[in-house]
Short mmCIF file of C-alpha atoms in Angstrom, two decimals:
data_model
loop_
_atom_site.label_atom_id
_atom_site.label_comp_id
_atom_site.label_asym_id
_atom_site.label_seq_id
_atom_site.Cartn_x
_atom_site.Cartn_y
_atom_site.Cartn_z
CA MET Y 181 96.10 139.60 -101.20
CA LYS Y 182 95.50 143.15 -98.34
CA ILE Y 183 96.32 142.31 -95.05
CA ILE Y 184 93.45 144.21 -92.92
CA GLY Y 185 94.15 144.77 -88.99
CA LYS Y 186 92.45 145.70 -86.35
CA GLU Y 187 92.16 149.36 -86.25
CA THR Y 188 90.80 149.52 -89.78
CA ILE Y 189 88.03 146.81 -88.69
CA ASP Y 190 86.86 149.17 -85.96
CA ALA Y 191 87.06 152.04 -87.69
CA VAL Y 192 84.98 150.94 -90.90
CA LEU Y 193 82.26 148.69 -89.26
CA LYS Y 194 79.98 151.40 -87.90
CA TYR Y 195 77.08 150.02 -86.01
CA ASP Y 196 74.08 151.11 -88.43
CA LYS Y 197 76.14 149.99 -91.42
CA LEU Y 198 76.82 147.09 -90.09
CA ILE Y 199 73.25 146.11 -89.21
CA GLU Y 200 71.72 147.03 -92.32
CA ALA Y 201 74.73 145.14 -94.22
CA LEU Y 202 73.77 141.58 -91.75
CA ARG Y 203 70.21 142.71 -92.82
CA GLN Y 204 70.94 142.55 -96.63
CA ILE Y 205 72.99 139.25 -96.29
CA PHE Y 206 70.11 137.36 -94.57
CA GLN Y 207 67.69 138.48 -97.62
CA SER Y 208 70.11 137.45 -100.23
CA THR Y 209 71.03 133.81 -101.37
CA PHE Y 210 73.90 132.57 -99.73
CA THR Y 211 75.31 128.70 -98.63
CA MET Y 212 76.39 128.52 -95.32
CA PRO Y 213 77.75 124.69 -94.09
CA VAL Y 214 77.48 123.69 -90.60
CA ARG Y 215 80.80 125.08 -88.66
CA HIS Y 216 83.56 122.44 -88.30
CA HIS Y 217 84.90 121.41 -84.74
CA HIS Y 218 88.50 119.88 -84.34
CA PHE Y 219 89.51 119.08 -81.42
CA TYR Y 220 93.36 118.41 -81.03
CA GLN Y 221 96.16 117.61 -78.37
CA ASN Y 222 98.45 120.40 -78.02
CA ALA Y 223 102.82 120.16 -76.97
CA GLU Y 224 101.36 120.54 -73.49
CA GLY Y 225 98.95 117.58 -73.30
CA THR Y 226 95.95 120.31 -73.04
CA GLU Y 227 92.96 120.01 -75.63
CA ASN Y 228 92.67 122.95 -78.04
CA THR Y 229 89.90 123.16 -80.30
CA LEU Y 230 89.89 124.49 -84.13
CA ILE Y 231 86.70 125.66 -85.66
CA LEU Y 232 86.25 126.70 -89.08
CA MET Y 233 83.81 128.64 -89.87
CA PRO Y 234 83.14 128.48 -93.92
CA SER Y 235 80.34 130.47 -95.95
CA TRP Y 236 79.88 132.02 -99.94
CA THR Y 237 77.64 133.98 -102.51
CA ASP Y 238 78.07 133.45 -105.92
CA GLN Y 239 80.43 136.43 -105.47
CA TYR Y 240 82.45 135.87 -102.35
CA MET Y 241 83.74 133.45 -99.85
CA GLY Y 242 85.15 133.60 -96.38
CA ILE Y 243 86.63 131.02 -93.95
CA LYS Y 244 86.89 131.87 -90.43
CA GLN Y 245 89.74 130.26 -88.28
CA VAL Y 246 88.84 129.95 -84.65
CA VAL Y 247 91.38 128.26 -82.25
CA VAL Y 248 90.37 128.19 -78.61
CA ALA Y 249 93.05 127.13 -76.48
CA PRO Y 250 91.80 127.43 -72.77
CA GLU Y 251 95.10 127.45 -71.03
CA ASN Y 252 95.95 130.40 -72.63
CA ASP Y 253 94.12 132.63 -69.46
CA THR Y 254 97.70 131.13 -67.27
CA LYS Y 255 100.00 132.48 -69.77
CA ARG Y 256 98.21 135.70 -69.94
CA LEU Y 257 96.52 135.63 -73.70
CA PRO Y 258 93.51 136.04 -75.07
CA VAL Y 259 91.64 132.28 -75.03
CA ILE Y 260 90.52 132.81 -78.66
CA HIS Y 261 92.56 133.48 -81.73
CA ALA Y 262 90.84 133.94 -84.80
CA LEU Y 263 91.64 134.85 -88.73
CA TYR Y 264 89.39 135.63 -91.61
CA THR Y 265 89.87 134.93 -95.24
CA LEU Y 266 88.15 136.65 -98.24
CA LEU Y 267 88.23 135.06 -101.25
CA ASP Y 268 86.81 135.37 -104.90
CA SER Y 269 84.16 132.29 -104.81
CA VAL Y 270 84.62 132.18 -109.00
CA THR Y 271 88.60 132.03 -109.40
CA GLY Y 272 89.47 131.06 -105.83
CA GLU Y 273 91.52 134.21 -105.20
CA PRO Y 274 92.32 135.51 -101.85
CA LEU Y 275 91.39 138.80 -101.93
CA ALA Y 276 91.57 140.02 -98.00
CA GLN Y 277 93.20 138.24 -94.64
CA MET Y 278 91.92 140.26 -91.37
CA ASP Y 279 92.09 140.20 -87.56
CA ALA Y 280 89.01 138.26 -86.80
CA ALA Y 281 88.35 139.69 -83.20
CA GLY Y 282 87.00 143.02 -83.64
CA LEU Y 283 85.40 141.49 -86.66
CA THR Y 284 83.28 139.01 -84.23
CA SER Y 285 82.54 141.21 -81.70
CA ARG Y 286 81.01 143.61 -83.71
CA ARG Y 287 79.00 141.77 -86.00
CA THR Y 288 77.97 139.51 -82.56
CA ALA Y 289 76.55 142.84 -81.36
CA CYS Y 290 74.83 144.33 -83.99
CA ALA Y 291 72.91 140.40 -84.94
CA SER Y 292 71.72 140.64 -81.59
CA ALA Y 293 70.16 144.52 -82.35
CA LEU Y 294 68.85 143.36 -85.61
CA ALA Y 295 67.04 140.94 -83.94
CA ALA Y 296 65.80 142.78 -81.63
CA SER Y 297 64.32 145.34 -84.34
CA PHE Y 298 61.73 142.85 -84.86
CA LEU Y 299 61.29 141.17 -81.24
CA ALA Y 300 61.52 143.94 -78.81
CA ARG Y 301 59.10 146.64 -78.07
CA LYS Y 302 58.88 150.11 -80.32
CA ASP Y 303 58.23 151.47 -76.86
CA ALA Y 304 61.34 149.56 -75.11
CA LYS Y 305 63.31 152.37 -72.58
CA ILE Y 306 65.32 150.42 -70.43
CA LEU Y 307 68.05 148.21 -71.89
CA LEU Y 308 70.27 145.58 -69.52
CA ILE Y 309 73.70 144.15 -70.31
CA ILE Y 310 74.43 141.86 -68.21
CA GLY Y 311 78.37 140.75 -68.85
CA GLY Y 312 81.54 142.85 -69.09
CA GLY Y 313 83.76 141.18 -71.64
CA LYS Y 314 84.51 142.68 -75.15
CA VAL Y 315 81.25 141.93 -76.73
CA ALA Y 316 78.95 143.99 -73.75
CA GLN Y 317 80.24 147.31 -74.87
CA HIS Y 318 79.33 146.90 -78.57
CA LEU Y 319 76.14 145.56 -77.65
CA VAL Y 320 75.44 149.01 -75.91
CA GLN Y 321 76.18 150.72 -78.85
CA ALA Y 322 74.56 148.58 -81.32
CA HIS Y 323 71.20 148.27 -79.53
CA SER Y 324 71.16 152.10 -79.30
CA VAL Y 325 70.78 152.26 -83.09
CA VAL Y 326 67.34 150.39 -83.36
CA ARG Y 327 65.76 151.58 -80.07
CA GLN Y 328 66.08 154.91 -78.08
CA TYR Y 329 67.01 153.72 -74.68
CA ASP Y 330 66.81 156.70 -71.93
CA GLN Y 331 68.39 154.32 -69.52
CA VAL Y 332 71.23 151.36 -69.79
CA LEU Y 333 71.99 149.12 -66.95
CA ILE Y 334 75.35 146.90 -66.35
CA TRP Y 335 75.46 144.22 -64.64
CA THR Y 336 78.57 142.28 -64.14
CA ARG Y 337 79.79 139.43 -61.50
CA ASN Y 338 83.18 141.61 -60.87
CA PRO Y 339 81.73 144.99 -59.49
CA SER Y 340 85.11 146.54 -60.69
CA LYS Y 341 84.76 145.45 -64.19
CA GLY Y 342 81.12 146.48 -65.00
CA LEU Y 343 82.17 150.17 -63.57
CA ARG Y 344 85.16 149.84 -65.42
CA LEU Y 345 82.79 149.41 -68.79
CA VAL Y 346 80.33 152.31 -67.35
CA SER Y 347 83.27 154.76 -67.54
CA ASN Y 348 84.53 153.43 -71.13
CA LEU Y 349 80.74 154.01 -72.99
CA GLN Y 350 80.71 157.16 -70.58
CA LYS Y 351 83.95 158.57 -72.61
CA ALA Y 352 82.68 157.10 -75.66
CA GLY Y 353 79.19 159.70 -75.25
CA PHE Y 354 76.63 157.60 -73.28
CA SER Y 355 75.46 159.17 -70.28
CA HIS Y 356 72.62 157.27 -69.47
CA LEU Y 357 74.56 154.14 -68.22
CA THR Y 358 74.39 152.86 -64.63
CA TYR Y 359 76.07 150.04 -62.65
CA ILE Y 360 73.58 148.07 -61.00
CA ASP Y 361 74.50 145.34 -58.27
CA ASN Y 362 71.36 143.61 -58.06
CA LEU Y 363 71.05 141.13 -60.97
CA LYS Y 364 67.04 140.63 -59.57
CA GLU Y 365 65.60 144.12 -59.19
CA ALA Y 366 68.19 145.04 -63.00
CA VAL Y 367 66.40 141.96 -65.00
CA SER Y 368 62.79 142.96 -62.97
CA LEU Y 369 63.16 146.73 -64.52
CA ALA Y 370 64.39 146.13 -67.98
CA ASP Y 371 62.68 145.77 -71.61
CA VAL Y 372 65.55 144.45 -73.29
CA ILE Y 373 68.21 142.13 -71.82
CA SER Y 374 70.95 141.55 -73.51
CA CYS Y 375 73.26 138.38 -71.81
CA ALA Y 376 76.77 137.94 -72.43
CA THR Y 377 78.39 135.81 -70.23
CA LEU Y 378 80.42 132.43 -69.79
CA SER Y 379 78.13 131.30 -67.27
CA GLN Y 380 77.90 127.59 -66.72
CA GLU Y 381 74.17 127.75 -64.84
CA PRO Y 382 71.26 130.40 -65.46
CA LEU Y 383 72.09 133.63 -64.14
CA ILE Y 384 68.95 134.81 -65.17
CA GLN Y 385 65.35 133.04 -63.14
CA GLY Y 386 62.30 133.26 -65.47
CA ASP Y 387 60.26 134.43 -62.59
CA TRP Y 388 62.20 137.79 -62.52
CA ILE Y 389 61.03 138.51 -66.29
CA GLN Y 390 58.08 140.90 -66.41
CA THR Y 391 55.46 140.76 -69.34
CA GLY Y 392 57.05 142.67 -73.00
CA THR Y 393 60.22 141.81 -72.57
CA HIS Y 394 62.78 141.06 -74.85
CA LEU Y 395 65.98 138.38 -73.98
CA ASP Y 396 68.77 138.34 -76.12
CA LEU Y 397 70.82 135.49 -74.98
CA ILE Y 398 74.52 135.23 -76.84
CA GLY Y 399 77.28 133.81 -74.28
CA SER Y 400 76.01 130.13 -73.89
CA HIS Y 401 78.09 128.05 -76.73
CA THR Y 402 78.35 124.57 -75.32
CA PRO Y 403 75.25 122.36 -74.94
CA LYS Y 404 76.31 122.11 -71.10
CA THR Y 405 75.87 125.90 -70.28
CA ARG Y 406 73.08 128.36 -69.82
CA GLU Y 407 72.34 131.83 -69.10
CA VAL Y 408 68.62 131.42 -68.71
CA ASP Y 409 66.50 128.65 -66.66
CA ASP Y 410 63.69 126.60 -68.18
CA THR Y 411 61.00 128.97 -66.89
CA ALA Y 412 62.33 132.02 -68.68
CA ILE Y 413 62.33 129.52 -71.82
CA LEU Y 414 58.91 127.90 -71.43
CA LYS Y 415 57.98 131.95 -71.14
CA SER Y 416 58.98 132.90 -73.96
CA SER Y 417 58.25 133.02 -77.77
CA ILE Y 418 61.85 131.88 -78.97
CA PHE Y 419 63.58 132.61 -82.30
CA VAL Y 420 67.48 132.01 -83.02
CA ASP Y 421 70.00 132.50 -85.50
CA SER Y 422 69.57 129.21 -87.09
CA ARG Y 423 68.03 126.11 -86.17
CA ALA Y 424 71.03 124.01 -87.23
CA GLY Y 425 73.28 125.91 -84.85
CA ALA Y 426 71.15 127.05 -81.57
CA LEU Y 427 69.40 123.71 -81.36
CA HIS Y 428 72.12 121.51 -81.02
CA GLU Y 429 75.01 123.57 -79.47
CA THR Y 430 73.45 125.81 -76.71
CA GLY Y 431 72.65 124.55 -73.48
CA GLU Y 432 69.52 127.03 -73.46
CA LEU Y 433 67.77 125.06 -76.00
CA ALA Y 434 69.80 121.62 -76.05
CA ILE Y 435 68.93 121.30 -72.24
CA PRO Y 436 65.23 121.71 -72.41
CA ILE Y 437 64.77 119.87 -75.73
CA ALA Y 438 66.89 117.14 -74.17
CA ALA Y 439 64.52 116.82 -71.29
CA GLY Y 440 61.86 117.13 -73.43
CA ILE Y 441 60.51 120.34 -71.97
CA LEU Y 442 60.57 122.19 -75.44
CA ASP Y 443 59.79 120.76 -78.76
CA PRO Y 444 62.25 122.02 -81.21
CA ASN Y 445 59.16 122.93 -83.84
CA SER Y 446 57.97 125.56 -81.36
CA ILE Y 447 60.73 127.60 -82.48
CA LYS Y 448 59.37 130.69 -84.52
CA GLY Y 449 61.84 131.55 -86.60
CA ASP Y 450 65.18 132.49 -87.54
CA ILE Y 451 67.29 135.60 -88.32
CA SER Y 452 67.07 135.12 -92.02
CA GLU Y 453 63.30 134.39 -91.89
CA LEU Y 454 62.60 137.95 -90.16
CA CYS Y 455 64.99 139.77 -92.52
CA CYS Y 456 62.65 138.14 -95.15
CA GLY Y 457 59.35 138.71 -93.86
CA GLN Y 458 59.01 134.97 -93.60
CA ALA Y 459 58.70 134.82 -90.07
CA LYS Y 460 56.61 137.65 -87.77
CA GLY Y 461 58.43 139.21 -85.02
CA ARG Y 462 56.69 140.44 -81.90
CA SER Y 463 52.80 139.72 -81.92
CA SER Y 464 51.75 141.93 -78.57
CA ALA Y 465 53.43 144.17 -75.79
CA THR Y 466 52.94 141.71 -73.69
CA GLU Y 467 54.51 139.24 -75.23
CA ILE Y 468 57.90 137.69 -74.05
CA THR Y 469 60.47 137.20 -76.75
CA LEU Y 470 63.67 135.37 -76.91
CA PHE Y 471 66.35 135.27 -79.64
CA LYS Y 472 69.22 132.82 -79.03
CA SER Y 473 72.62 133.10 -81.50
CA ALA Y 474 75.38 130.78 -81.57
CA GLY Y 475 77.24 133.16 -84.36
CA LEU Y 476 76.62 132.46 -87.75
CA ALA Y 477 79.36 132.43 -90.59
CA ILE Y 478 77.15 134.47 -92.76
CA GLU Y 479 77.36 137.20 -90.24
CA ASP Y 480 81.31 137.29 -90.72
CA LEU Y 481 81.45 137.53 -94.71
CA ALA Y 482 79.05 140.30 -94.33
CA ALA Y 483 80.87 142.07 -91.72
CA ALA Y 484 84.22 141.66 -94.20
CA LEU Y 485 83.05 142.29 -97.19
CA LEU Y 486 81.75 145.84 -95.76
CA VAL Y 487 85.30 146.24 -94.52
CA TYR Y 488 86.96 144.95 -97.85
CA GLN Y 489 84.98 147.52 -100.10
CA HIS Y 490 85.52 150.07 -98.09
CA ILE Y 491 89.27 149.70 -98.71
CA ILE Y 492 89.07 149.03 -102.23
CA GLU Y 493 86.89 152.01 -102.90
CA LYS Y 494 89.25 154.16 -101.05
#
């Protein structure tokens, strides 16, 4: 069994190749059970979460194992630790184990970019990234594969974090970045808005959003948290990564559904349906589209296979 570290993953997972690998796996036949959540008390008396995310094709099987330990931030440790195990689905033989942090950040950004290839206007020129975490840097680079942006705006709650992100991306070759400190103004200017935060309450107000905008929402992963308000939901044509996850696990959709504001049957399609041509993407230049992702195990498998196949070919 091969052990594959973060450096190798970062070197192999080029954004254009990963976007195409995701497109291909969504067009293929695969099985993806609902993820398993287990809550447990650790030795310190606080609650951690174990998440198991399996998926498989007729040739390969993958399982991501994630532990969320909220108190780790007081110990200067990452709150999330994750490993990915790749197996032969015919024999069950373990093929590789790899660090899942970089794998997850990159596939998350590339799944958003893949959705935007169907949902963002082809003439989109201004991209707004809300958030300054690990995923945000990948979002700029992944979205820039599917649309040619003249300007990228960055907004963060902590300005120093946003300015640091701008500096890092400029060093990576992106010269058309600007930090903007007025979120309302930024939202009103943007053609595509990609939001990856840990916000507990809506950051984006629907009244700020202009016609023709595409909203890409990544950050909310619990039924009680959300990044946009009900007005934004009601103004949008909504697409999801999967109905099984996004409708129940994310506050953007679960809260308005519970309040009777959003009909779950009004969801236009999921990312697999978009890739297979079973769902129509953007229908007009003035339509506001919204893609809500909760993260899919099959995306991890696509990324892990890209890394593993590169290693064995090499």
